[in-house]
Coordinates of C-alpha atoms (C1' of nucleotides) in Angstrom, one line a residue:
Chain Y
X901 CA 74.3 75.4 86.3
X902 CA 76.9 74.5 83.6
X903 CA 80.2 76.1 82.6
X904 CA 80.7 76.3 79.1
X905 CA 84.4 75.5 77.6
X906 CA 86.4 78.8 78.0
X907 CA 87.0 79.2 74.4
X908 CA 83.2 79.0 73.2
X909 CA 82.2 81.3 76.4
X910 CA 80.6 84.6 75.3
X911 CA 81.9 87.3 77.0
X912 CA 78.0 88.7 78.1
X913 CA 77.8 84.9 79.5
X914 CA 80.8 85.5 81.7
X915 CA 78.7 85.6 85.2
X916 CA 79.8 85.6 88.5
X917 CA 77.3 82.9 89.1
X918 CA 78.8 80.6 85.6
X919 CA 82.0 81.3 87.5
X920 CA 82.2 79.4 90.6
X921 CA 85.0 80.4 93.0
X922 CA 85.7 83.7 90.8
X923 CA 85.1 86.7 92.9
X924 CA 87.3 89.2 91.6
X925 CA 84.6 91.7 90.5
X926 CA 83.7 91.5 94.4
X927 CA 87.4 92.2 95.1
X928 CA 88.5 94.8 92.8
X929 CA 85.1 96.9 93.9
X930 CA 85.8 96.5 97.9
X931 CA 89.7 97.8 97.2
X932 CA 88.3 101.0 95.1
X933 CA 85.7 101.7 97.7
X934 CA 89.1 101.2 100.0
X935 CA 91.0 103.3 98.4
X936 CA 87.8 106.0 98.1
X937 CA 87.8 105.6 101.7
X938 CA 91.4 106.4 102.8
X939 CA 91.7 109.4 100.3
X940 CA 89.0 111.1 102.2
X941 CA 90.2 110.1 105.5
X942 CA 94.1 111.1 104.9
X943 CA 92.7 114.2 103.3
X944 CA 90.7 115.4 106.4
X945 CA 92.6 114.6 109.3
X946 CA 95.1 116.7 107.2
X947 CA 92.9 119.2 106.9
X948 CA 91.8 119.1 110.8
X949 CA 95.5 119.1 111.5
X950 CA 96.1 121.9 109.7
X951 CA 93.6 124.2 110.3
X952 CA 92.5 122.9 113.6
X953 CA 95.4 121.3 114.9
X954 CA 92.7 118.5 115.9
X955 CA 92.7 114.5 114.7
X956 CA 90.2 113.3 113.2
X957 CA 88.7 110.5 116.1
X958 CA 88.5 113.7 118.3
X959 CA 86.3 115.4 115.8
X960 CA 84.1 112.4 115.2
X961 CA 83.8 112.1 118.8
X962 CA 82.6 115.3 119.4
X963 CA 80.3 115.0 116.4
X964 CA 78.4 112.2 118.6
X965 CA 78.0 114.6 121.4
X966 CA 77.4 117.5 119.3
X967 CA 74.2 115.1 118.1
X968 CA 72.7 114.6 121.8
X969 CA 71.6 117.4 124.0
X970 CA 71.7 115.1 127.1
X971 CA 75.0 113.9 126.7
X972 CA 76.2 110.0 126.0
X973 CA 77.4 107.3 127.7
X974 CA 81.3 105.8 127.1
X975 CA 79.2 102.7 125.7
X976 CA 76.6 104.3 123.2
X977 CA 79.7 106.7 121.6
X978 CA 81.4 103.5 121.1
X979 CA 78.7 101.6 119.7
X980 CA 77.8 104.6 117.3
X981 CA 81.9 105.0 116.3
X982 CA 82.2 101.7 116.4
X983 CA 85.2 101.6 118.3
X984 CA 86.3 99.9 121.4
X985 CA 85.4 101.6 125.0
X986 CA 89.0 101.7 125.8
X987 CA 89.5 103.9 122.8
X988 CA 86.9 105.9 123.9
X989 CA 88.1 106.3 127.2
X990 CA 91.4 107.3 125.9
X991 CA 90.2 110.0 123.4
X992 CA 88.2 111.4 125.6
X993 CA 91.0 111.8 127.8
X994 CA 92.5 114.1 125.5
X995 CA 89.3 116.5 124.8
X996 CA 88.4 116.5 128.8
X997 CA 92.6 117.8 129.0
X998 CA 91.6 120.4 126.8
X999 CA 88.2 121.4 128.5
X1000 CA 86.3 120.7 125.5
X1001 CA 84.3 117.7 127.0
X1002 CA 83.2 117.1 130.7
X1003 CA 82.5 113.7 132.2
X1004 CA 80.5 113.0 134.8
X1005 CA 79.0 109.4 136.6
X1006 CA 74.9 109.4 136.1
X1007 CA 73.4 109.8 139.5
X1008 CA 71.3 107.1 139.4
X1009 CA 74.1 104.5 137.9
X1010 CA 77.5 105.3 139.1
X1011 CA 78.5 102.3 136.5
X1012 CA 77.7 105.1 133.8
X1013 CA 79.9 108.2 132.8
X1014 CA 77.9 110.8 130.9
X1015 CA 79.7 112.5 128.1
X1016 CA 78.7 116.1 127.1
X1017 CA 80.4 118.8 125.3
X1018 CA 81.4 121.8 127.3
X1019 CA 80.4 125.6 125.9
X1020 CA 84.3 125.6 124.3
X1021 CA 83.2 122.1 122.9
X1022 CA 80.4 123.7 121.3
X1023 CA 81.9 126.6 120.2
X1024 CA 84.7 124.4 118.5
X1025 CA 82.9 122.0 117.2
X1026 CA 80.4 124.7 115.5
X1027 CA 83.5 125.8 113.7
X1028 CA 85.3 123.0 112.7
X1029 CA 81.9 121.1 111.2
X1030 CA 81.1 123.6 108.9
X1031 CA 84.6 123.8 107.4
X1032 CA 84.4 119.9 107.8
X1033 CA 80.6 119.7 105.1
X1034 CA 82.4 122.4 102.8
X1035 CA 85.6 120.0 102.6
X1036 CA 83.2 116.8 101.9
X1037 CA 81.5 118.6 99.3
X1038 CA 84.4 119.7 97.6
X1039 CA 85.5 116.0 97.3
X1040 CA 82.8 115.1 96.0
X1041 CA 82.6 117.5 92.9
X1042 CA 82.9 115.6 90.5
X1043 CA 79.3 113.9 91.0
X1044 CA 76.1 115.6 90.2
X1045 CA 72.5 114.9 91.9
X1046 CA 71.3 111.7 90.8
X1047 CA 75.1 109.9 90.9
X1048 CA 75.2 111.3 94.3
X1049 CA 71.8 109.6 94.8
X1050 CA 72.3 106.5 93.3
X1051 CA 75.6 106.2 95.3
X1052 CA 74.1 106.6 98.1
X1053 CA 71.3 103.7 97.6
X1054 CA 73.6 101.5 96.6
X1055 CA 75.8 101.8 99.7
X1056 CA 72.5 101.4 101.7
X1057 CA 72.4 98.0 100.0
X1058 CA 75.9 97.3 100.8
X1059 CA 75.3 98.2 104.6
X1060 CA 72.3 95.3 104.5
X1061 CA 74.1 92.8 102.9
X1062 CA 77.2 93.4 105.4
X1063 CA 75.2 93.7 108.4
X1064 CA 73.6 90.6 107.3
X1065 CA 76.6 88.5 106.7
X1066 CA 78.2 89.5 109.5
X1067 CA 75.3 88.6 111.8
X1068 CA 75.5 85.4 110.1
X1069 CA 79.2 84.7 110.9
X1070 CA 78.5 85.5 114.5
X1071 CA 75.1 83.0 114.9
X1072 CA 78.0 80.3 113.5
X1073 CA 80.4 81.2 116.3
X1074 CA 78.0 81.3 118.8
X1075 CA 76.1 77.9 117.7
X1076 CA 80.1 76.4 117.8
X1077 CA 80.2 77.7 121.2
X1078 CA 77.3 75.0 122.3
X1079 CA 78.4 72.2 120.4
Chain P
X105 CA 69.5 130.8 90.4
X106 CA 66.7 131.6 92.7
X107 CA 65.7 130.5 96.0
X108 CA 61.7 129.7 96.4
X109 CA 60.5 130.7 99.9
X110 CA 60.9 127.6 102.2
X111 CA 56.8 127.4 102.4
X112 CA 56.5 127.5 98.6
X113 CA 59.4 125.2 97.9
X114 CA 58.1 121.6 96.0
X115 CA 60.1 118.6 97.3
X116 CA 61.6 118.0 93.4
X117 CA 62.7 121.5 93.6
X118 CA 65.3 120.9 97.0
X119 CA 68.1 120.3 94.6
X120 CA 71.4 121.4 96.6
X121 CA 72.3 124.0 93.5
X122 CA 69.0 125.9 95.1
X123 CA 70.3 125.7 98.7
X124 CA 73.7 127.5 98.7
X125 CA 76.0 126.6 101.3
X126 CA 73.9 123.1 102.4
X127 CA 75.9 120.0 101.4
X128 CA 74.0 117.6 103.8
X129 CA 73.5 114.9 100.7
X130 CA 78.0 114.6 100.5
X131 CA 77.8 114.6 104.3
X132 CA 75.6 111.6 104.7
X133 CA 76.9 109.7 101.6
X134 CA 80.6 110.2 102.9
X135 CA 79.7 108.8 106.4
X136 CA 77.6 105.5 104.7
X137 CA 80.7 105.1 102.9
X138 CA 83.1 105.3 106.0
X139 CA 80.3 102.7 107.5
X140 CA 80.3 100.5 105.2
X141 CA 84.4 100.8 105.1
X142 CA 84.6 99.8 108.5
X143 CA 82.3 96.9 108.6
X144 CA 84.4 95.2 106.1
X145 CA 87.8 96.2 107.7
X146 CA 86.5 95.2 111.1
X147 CA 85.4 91.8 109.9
X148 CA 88.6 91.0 107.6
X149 CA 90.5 91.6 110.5
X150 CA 88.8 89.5 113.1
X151 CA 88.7 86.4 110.1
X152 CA 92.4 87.3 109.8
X153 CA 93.3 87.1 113.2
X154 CA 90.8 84.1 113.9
X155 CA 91.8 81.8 111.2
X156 CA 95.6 82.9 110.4
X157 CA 96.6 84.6 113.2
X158 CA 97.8 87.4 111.4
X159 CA 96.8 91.5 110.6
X160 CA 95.5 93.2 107.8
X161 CA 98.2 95.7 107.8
X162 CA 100.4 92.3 107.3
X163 CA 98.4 91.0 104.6
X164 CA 98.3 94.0 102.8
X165 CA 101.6 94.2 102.4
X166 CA 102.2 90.6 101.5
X167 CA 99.2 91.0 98.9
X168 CA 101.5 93.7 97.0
X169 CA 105.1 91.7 96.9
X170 CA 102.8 89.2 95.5
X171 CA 101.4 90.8 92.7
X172 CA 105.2 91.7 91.8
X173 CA 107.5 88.7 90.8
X174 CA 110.9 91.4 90.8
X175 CA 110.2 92.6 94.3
X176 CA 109.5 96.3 95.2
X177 CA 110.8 98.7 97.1
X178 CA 110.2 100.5 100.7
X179 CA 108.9 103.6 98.5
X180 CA 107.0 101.7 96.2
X181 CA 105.0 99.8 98.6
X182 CA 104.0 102.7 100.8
X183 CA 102.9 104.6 97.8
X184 CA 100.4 101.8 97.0
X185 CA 99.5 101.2 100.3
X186 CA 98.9 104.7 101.1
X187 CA 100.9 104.6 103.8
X188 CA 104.4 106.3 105.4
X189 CA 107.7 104.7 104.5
X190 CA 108.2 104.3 108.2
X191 CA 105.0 102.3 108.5
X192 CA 106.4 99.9 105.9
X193 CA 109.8 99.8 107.7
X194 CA 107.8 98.7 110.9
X195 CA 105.3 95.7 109.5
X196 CA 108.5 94.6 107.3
X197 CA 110.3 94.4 110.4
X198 CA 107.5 91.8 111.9
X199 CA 107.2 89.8 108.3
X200 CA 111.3 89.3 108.0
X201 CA 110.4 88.2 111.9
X202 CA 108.4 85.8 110.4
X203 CA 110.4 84.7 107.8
X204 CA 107.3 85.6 104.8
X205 CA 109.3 88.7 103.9
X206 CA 113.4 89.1 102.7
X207 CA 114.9 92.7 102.3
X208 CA 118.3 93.5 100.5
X209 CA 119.6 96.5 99.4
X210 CA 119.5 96.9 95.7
X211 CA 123.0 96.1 93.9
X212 CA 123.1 99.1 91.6
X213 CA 121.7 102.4 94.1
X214 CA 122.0 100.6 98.0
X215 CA 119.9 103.2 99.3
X216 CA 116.7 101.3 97.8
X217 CA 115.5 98.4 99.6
X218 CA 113.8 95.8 97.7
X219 CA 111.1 93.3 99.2
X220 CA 110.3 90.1 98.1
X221 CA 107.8 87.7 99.4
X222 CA 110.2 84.4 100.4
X223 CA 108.7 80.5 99.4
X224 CA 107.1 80.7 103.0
X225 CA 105.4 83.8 102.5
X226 CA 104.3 83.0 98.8
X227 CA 102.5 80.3 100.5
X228 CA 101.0 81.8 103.4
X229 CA 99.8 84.6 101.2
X230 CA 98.3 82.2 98.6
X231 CA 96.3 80.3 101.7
X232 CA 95.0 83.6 102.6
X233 CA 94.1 85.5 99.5
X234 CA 91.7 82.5 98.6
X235 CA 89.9 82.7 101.6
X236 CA 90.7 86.5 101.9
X237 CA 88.6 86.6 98.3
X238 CA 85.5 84.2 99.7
X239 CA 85.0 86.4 102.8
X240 CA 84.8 89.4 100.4
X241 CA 82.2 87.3 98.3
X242 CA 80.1 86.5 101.3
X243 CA 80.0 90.2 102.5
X244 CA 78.7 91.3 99.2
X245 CA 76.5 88.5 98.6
X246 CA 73.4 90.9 98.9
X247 CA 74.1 92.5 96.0
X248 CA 74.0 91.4 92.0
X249 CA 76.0 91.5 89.2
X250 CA 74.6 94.9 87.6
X251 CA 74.5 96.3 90.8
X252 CA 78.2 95.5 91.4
X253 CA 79.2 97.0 88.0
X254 CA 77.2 100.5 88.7
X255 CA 78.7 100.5 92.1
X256 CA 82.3 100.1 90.8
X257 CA 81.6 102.9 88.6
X258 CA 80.0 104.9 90.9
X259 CA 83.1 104.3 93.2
X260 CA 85.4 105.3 90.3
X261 CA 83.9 108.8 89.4
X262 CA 84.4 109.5 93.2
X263 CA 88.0 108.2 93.0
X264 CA 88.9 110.5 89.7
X265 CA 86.5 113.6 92.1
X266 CA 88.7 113.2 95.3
X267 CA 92.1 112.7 93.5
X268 CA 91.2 116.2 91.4
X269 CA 90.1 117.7 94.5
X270 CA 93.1 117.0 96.5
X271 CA 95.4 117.6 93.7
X272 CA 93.6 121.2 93.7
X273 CA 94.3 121.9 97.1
X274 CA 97.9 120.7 97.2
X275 CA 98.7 123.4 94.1
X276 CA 97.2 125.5 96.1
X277 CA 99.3 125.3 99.2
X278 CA 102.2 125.2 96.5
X279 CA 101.5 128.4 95.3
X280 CA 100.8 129.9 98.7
X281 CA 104.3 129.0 99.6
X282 CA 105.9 131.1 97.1
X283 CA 104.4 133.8 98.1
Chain A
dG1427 C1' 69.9 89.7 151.7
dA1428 C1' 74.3 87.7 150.4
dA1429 C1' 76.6 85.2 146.7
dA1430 C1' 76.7 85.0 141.8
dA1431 C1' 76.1 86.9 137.4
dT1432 C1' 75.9 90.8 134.7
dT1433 C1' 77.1 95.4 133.0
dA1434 C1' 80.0 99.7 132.3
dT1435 C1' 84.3 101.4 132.2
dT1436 C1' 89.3 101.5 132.7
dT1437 C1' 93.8 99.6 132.5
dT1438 C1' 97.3 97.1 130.1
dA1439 C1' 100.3 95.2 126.6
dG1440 C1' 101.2 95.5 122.0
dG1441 C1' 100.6 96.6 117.1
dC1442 C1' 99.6 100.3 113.7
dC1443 C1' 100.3 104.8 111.9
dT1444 C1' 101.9 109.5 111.3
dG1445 C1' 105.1 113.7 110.6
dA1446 C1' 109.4 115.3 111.4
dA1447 C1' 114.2 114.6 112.2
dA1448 C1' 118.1 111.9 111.4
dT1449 C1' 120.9 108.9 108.5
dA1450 C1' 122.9 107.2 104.4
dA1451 C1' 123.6 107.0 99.6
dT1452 C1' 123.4 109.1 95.1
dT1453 C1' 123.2 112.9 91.8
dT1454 C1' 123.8 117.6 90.6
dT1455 C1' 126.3 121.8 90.3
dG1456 C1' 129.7 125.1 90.5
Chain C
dC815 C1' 135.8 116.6 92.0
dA816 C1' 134.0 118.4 96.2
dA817 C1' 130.1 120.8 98.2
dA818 C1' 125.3 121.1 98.0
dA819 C1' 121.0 119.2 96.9
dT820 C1' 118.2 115.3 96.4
dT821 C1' 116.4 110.8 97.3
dA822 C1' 115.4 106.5 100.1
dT823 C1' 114.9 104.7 104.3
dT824 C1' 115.0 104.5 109.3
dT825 C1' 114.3 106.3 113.8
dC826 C1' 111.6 108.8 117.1
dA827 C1' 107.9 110.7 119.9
dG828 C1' 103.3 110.5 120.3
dG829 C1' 98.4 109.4 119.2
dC830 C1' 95.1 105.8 117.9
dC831 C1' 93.2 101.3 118.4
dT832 C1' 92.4 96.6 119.9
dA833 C1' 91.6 92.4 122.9
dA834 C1' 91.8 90.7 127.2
dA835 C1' 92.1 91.3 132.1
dA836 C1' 90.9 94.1 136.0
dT837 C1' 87.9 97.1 138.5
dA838 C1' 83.7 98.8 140.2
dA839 C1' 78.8 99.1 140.4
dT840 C1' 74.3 97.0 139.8
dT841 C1' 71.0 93.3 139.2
dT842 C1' 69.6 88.6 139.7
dT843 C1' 69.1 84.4 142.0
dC844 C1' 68.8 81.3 145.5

DNA sequence: GAAAATTATTTTAGGCCTGAAATAATTTTG
DNA sequence: CAAAATTATTTCAGGCCTAAAATAATTTTC
């Protein structure tokens, strides 16, 4: 693997990989996926406030309930929000305050609280989604069908490669650990 | 624009134009987004913490003095952060802690506030870009260069979408308020 | 079967973040 | 030029979020 002279370097030769230690194409696309990220959030917990007079951790947490007839666990909403279980017990809090969520041990593990949404949770919830899908689409006008698609593959690709070098990172840490 | 009977319907022929008021496809390519987001953030900000004993929100600001030589202001920096001006005040107020960070009121309008990075911070910052950029390299690894580039784009026909949306919706609200 | 280890959740201390109100300085306007 | 409006920042109250420690219940191990 060679690296030609600056000055004689084509500009269709310029790889990442004739490049080493240059990752700015890796950089600028994880701060525009950033940036995609935060308009849509700021935009919807606006949005939420405003029409709902909700936040937007409240929503997603009923969104996980709203998912499972049986109810969840502190633990698995966690895991599926990716948040810690102290947040979790805090938001829910909030939503139990407000009757919209009921909490109750499991009978055979009284470790376990089981989280479900209450009829008003429902009800609530039933509303604020749909507005919720017709807000994400509208953000995302400006891309037809297949860019939609293709986005959406490509993200799926990110998500493997992430999981993946996270997982890696961790074996490290945890092989220090022994040494 | 015709809707087949669901029996009839051919799987080529689900396109969203032909199933008004279903905008599942934005839905589930927001939330791989908001995964794939959060993965990253998550892991910067354990690396930070682990290996500089620092926060993202901290870095991020440090990352913008650096990229300008004059200094910028309170304003300035919450606009490109995308957060409030009181945010700003707060991790400033933890960075001048530190020493990385020196705020003086400009000569000419003293209201304004203008940050610069000091020699310590400069430094710090550098340390932790470079390794800042490698993490970012790593988590993308499982992607190539053409996939990169059509990511990038894909990510910027989204940004262009979401800041017309929002834009649409604040003129909007504008206009309701005259009325 | 009791002590030890594990598992699920809550509590705590502290930082981030926001919108709205307050403060302070500048610019505009009558 | 002084009152009013605007602009930049800070303060404040409150919610989100985390890591680490504490609590409580269950399972494993000897």
């Amino acid at each position: 693997m060679e690296t030609p002279a600056p000055g004689l370097m084509l500009d269709r030769e310029t790889k990442a990989s004739e490049r080493p230690g240059d990752h700015k194409d890796e950089l600028r696309l994880w701060l525009r996926m950033l940036t995609c990220s935060t308009l849509i959030e700021t935009e919807i917990r606006n949005r939420l406030r405003e029409e709902f007079k909700t936040t937007l951790p409240r929503f997603d947490l009923m969104a996980q309930l709203d998912k499972s007839s049986t109810g969840m666990t502190v633990g698995e909403v966690s895991q599926r929000l990716m948040v810690s279980n102290g947040n979790v017990t805090a938001v829910v809090a909030g939503l139990l305050a407000d009757g919209l969520v009921d909490k109750r041990a499991a009978t055979q593990d009284r470790r376990v609280q089981v989280l479900t949404l209450t009829a008003a949770g429902r009800k609530a919830f039933k509303a604020m989604a749909e507005r919720h899908e017709s807000w994400i689409a509208e953000l995302f006008a400006g891309l037809d069908q297949p860019e939609i698609a293709q986005l959406f593959r490509l993200l799926g690709q990110t998500k493997t490669s992430l999981h993946r070098a996270i997982a890696a990172r961790a074996n490290e840490a945890a092989q220090g650990d022994v040494r």
